[in-house]
Amino acid sequence: GNARYAYTRWKVAWRWKSMGDGTIDANSVDLACSASVHLPRLVNRDHHAPALLAQWDAFVERTRKHELNHIEHVRRGAPRITQMIQERAGDKGILSSKQAKAIARTVVADLHAMDRAYDMRTNHGKTEGTWAITG
């Protein structure tokens, strides 16, 4: 519901081998992460002065770097799903599907919280120069 200059959407998906009795093989956890970054673009670039284009390009680059930090949270944090499932499964390597899903959902919730905290800390990138063409 809030307007932003740019935004990032990411998703973490998981799968594992089901043992057929409500448990999973914790060593078979497979993660897939995807992300898309949506950045502003300048229409009719050839109609603008070179000085403005340079400022615009610098603004977009600062914005891109901010958005890529959101992806970095996922890149670094998503593997915790596998790690935590395997730790919880212990030496037997077996865990209930319900427990594994709860772990995965908790990690994803933590990643969303990390993104929110990052945006709060940077005022959605404003402290990183993403709200100004000049600067």
Short mmCIF file of C-alpha atoms in Angstrom, two decimals:
data_model
loop_
_atom_site.label_atom_id
_atom_site.label_comp_id
_atom_site.label_asym_id
_atom_site.label_seq_id
_atom_site.Cartn_x
_atom_site.Cartn_y
_atom_site.Cartn_z
CA GLY A 1 0.00 0.00 0.00
CA ASN A 2 3.01 2.34 0.23
CA ALA A 3 4.61 3.92 -2.83
CA ARG A 4 8.33 3.22 -3.19
CA TYR A 5 10.94 4.12 -5.80
CA ALA A 6 12.02 0.49 -5.95
CA TYR A 7 11.28 -2.82 -4.33
CA THR A 8 12.51 -6.37 -4.10
CA ARG A 9 10.42 -9.51 -3.97
CA TRP A 10 11.97 -12.77 -2.90
CA LYS A 11 10.81 -16.27 -2.23
CA VAL A 12 12.30 -19.28 -0.52
CA ALA A 13 10.91 -22.71 -1.37
CA TRP A 14 11.89 -26.04 0.13
CA ARG A 15 11.37 -29.71 -0.44
CA TRP A 16 12.63 -32.93 1.03
CA LYS A 17 12.23 -36.66 0.78
CA SER A 18 9.16 -37.83 2.66
CA MET A 19 9.56 -41.11 4.51
CA GLY A 20 5.82 -41.88 4.17
CA ASP A 21 5.13 -41.94 7.90
CA GLY A 22 4.97 -38.18 8.49
CA THR A 23 8.74 -37.83 8.78
CA ILE A 24 11.34 -36.53 6.37
CA ASP A 25 14.93 -37.37 5.54
CA ALA A 26 16.67 -34.29 6.96
CA ASN A 27 19.66 -34.87 4.70
CA SER A 28 17.49 -34.47 1.59
CA VAL A 29 16.48 -30.84 2.18
CA ASP A 30 16.62 -28.86 -1.05
CA LEU A 31 16.17 -25.08 -1.10
CA ALA A 32 15.31 -22.84 -4.03
CA CYS A 33 15.51 -19.08 -3.70
CA SER A 34 14.33 -16.54 -6.24
CA ALA A 35 14.21 -12.76 -6.26
CA SER A 36 13.31 -9.85 -8.48
CA VAL A 37 14.36 -6.24 -8.10
CA HIS A 38 12.18 -3.51 -9.56
CA LEU A 39 13.99 -0.22 -10.16
CA PRO A 40 12.81 3.11 -11.57
CA ARG A 41 13.70 3.94 -15.14
CA LEU A 42 14.03 7.26 -16.85
CA VAL A 43 11.83 7.71 -19.90
CA ASN A 44 13.34 9.41 -22.94
CA ARG A 45 16.94 9.41 -21.70
CA ASP A 46 18.07 11.15 -24.88
CA HIS A 47 15.94 14.19 -23.98
CA HIS A 48 17.86 14.96 -20.77
CA ALA A 49 21.07 16.85 -20.11
CA PRO A 50 24.20 14.79 -19.44
CA ALA A 51 24.55 16.26 -15.93
CA LEU A 52 21.04 15.14 -15.02
CA LEU A 53 21.66 11.70 -16.53
CA ALA A 54 24.78 11.31 -14.41
CA GLN A 55 22.81 12.23 -11.28
CA TRP A 56 20.00 9.87 -12.27
CA ASP A 57 22.38 6.98 -12.91
CA ALA A 58 24.06 7.52 -9.53
CA PHE A 59 20.64 7.57 -7.83
CA VAL A 60 19.60 4.33 -9.52
CA GLU A 61 22.89 2.68 -8.55
CA ARG A 62 22.44 3.66 -4.88
CA THR A 63 18.89 2.33 -5.04
CA ARG A 64 20.05 -0.91 -6.69
CA LYS A 65 22.63 -1.46 -3.95
CA HIS A 66 19.96 -1.00 -1.29
CA GLU A 67 17.65 -3.51 -2.95
CA LEU A 68 20.47 -6.02 -3.41
CA ASN A 69 21.02 -5.92 0.35
CA HIS A 70 17.53 -7.40 0.74
CA ILE A 71 18.56 -10.26 -1.54
CA GLU A 72 21.75 -10.70 0.47
CA HIS A 73 19.66 -11.28 3.60
CA VAL A 74 17.99 -14.21 1.84
CA ARG A 75 21.23 -15.52 0.33
CA ARG A 76 22.88 -15.64 3.73
CA GLY A 77 19.85 -16.61 5.81
CA ALA A 78 17.98 -19.23 3.80
CA PRO A 79 20.62 -21.95 4.33
CA ARG A 80 19.72 -21.80 8.03
CA ILE A 81 16.62 -23.81 7.09
CA THR A 82 18.71 -26.82 6.10
CA GLN A 83 21.10 -26.34 8.99
CA MET A 84 18.38 -26.09 11.62
CA ILE A 85 16.42 -29.05 10.24
CA GLN A 86 19.53 -31.22 10.24
CA GLU A 87 20.50 -30.10 13.75
CA ARG A 88 17.00 -30.81 15.03
CA ALA A 89 16.95 -34.22 13.34
CA GLY A 90 20.15 -35.23 15.10
CA ASP A 91 22.11 -38.38 14.35
CA LYS A 92 19.14 -40.28 12.96
CA GLY A 93 18.53 -37.62 10.34
CA ILE A 94 14.76 -37.97 10.65
CA LEU A 95 12.33 -35.24 11.63
CA SER A 96 8.59 -34.86 11.40
CA SER A 97 7.36 -33.00 8.35
CA LYS A 98 5.40 -30.70 10.65
CA GLN A 99 8.55 -29.75 12.59
CA ALA A 100 10.54 -29.21 9.40
CA LYS A 101 7.87 -26.91 7.95
CA ALA A 102 7.74 -24.95 11.20
CA ILE A 103 11.50 -24.45 11.09
CA ALA A 104 11.39 -23.29 7.46
CA ARG A 105 8.54 -20.87 8.13
CA THR A 106 10.31 -19.47 11.19
CA VAL A 107 13.47 -18.79 9.20
CA VAL A 108 11.48 -17.09 6.43
CA ALA A 109 9.68 -14.96 9.03
CA ASP A 110 13.07 -14.02 10.49
CA LEU A 111 14.28 -12.97 7.03
CA HIS A 112 11.22 -10.77 6.55
CA ALA A 113 11.87 -9.23 9.98
CA MET A 114 15.49 -8.60 8.97
CA ASP A 115 14.29 -6.79 5.84
CA ARG A 116 11.86 -4.68 7.86
CA ALA A 117 14.58 -3.79 10.39
CA TYR A 118 16.97 -2.86 7.57
CA ASP A 119 14.34 -0.59 6.00
CA MET A 120 13.57 0.98 9.38
CA ARG A 121 17.28 1.54 10.06
CA THR A 122 17.86 3.11 6.63
CA ASN A 123 14.40 4.75 6.32
CA HIS A 124 13.81 2.58 3.24
CA GLY A 125 17.20 3.53 1.88
CA LYS A 126 16.94 7.26 2.46
CA THR A 127 20.10 7.26 4.62
CA GLU A 128 21.85 5.52 1.71
CA GLY A 129 20.87 8.23 -0.77
CA THR A 130 18.04 6.42 -2.50
CA TRP A 131 15.52 9.25 -2.22
CA ALA A 132 17.42 11.99 -3.99
CA ILE A 133 18.59 12.46 -7.54
CA THR A 134 21.40 14.75 -6.39
CA GLY A 135 23.75 14.04 -3.56
#
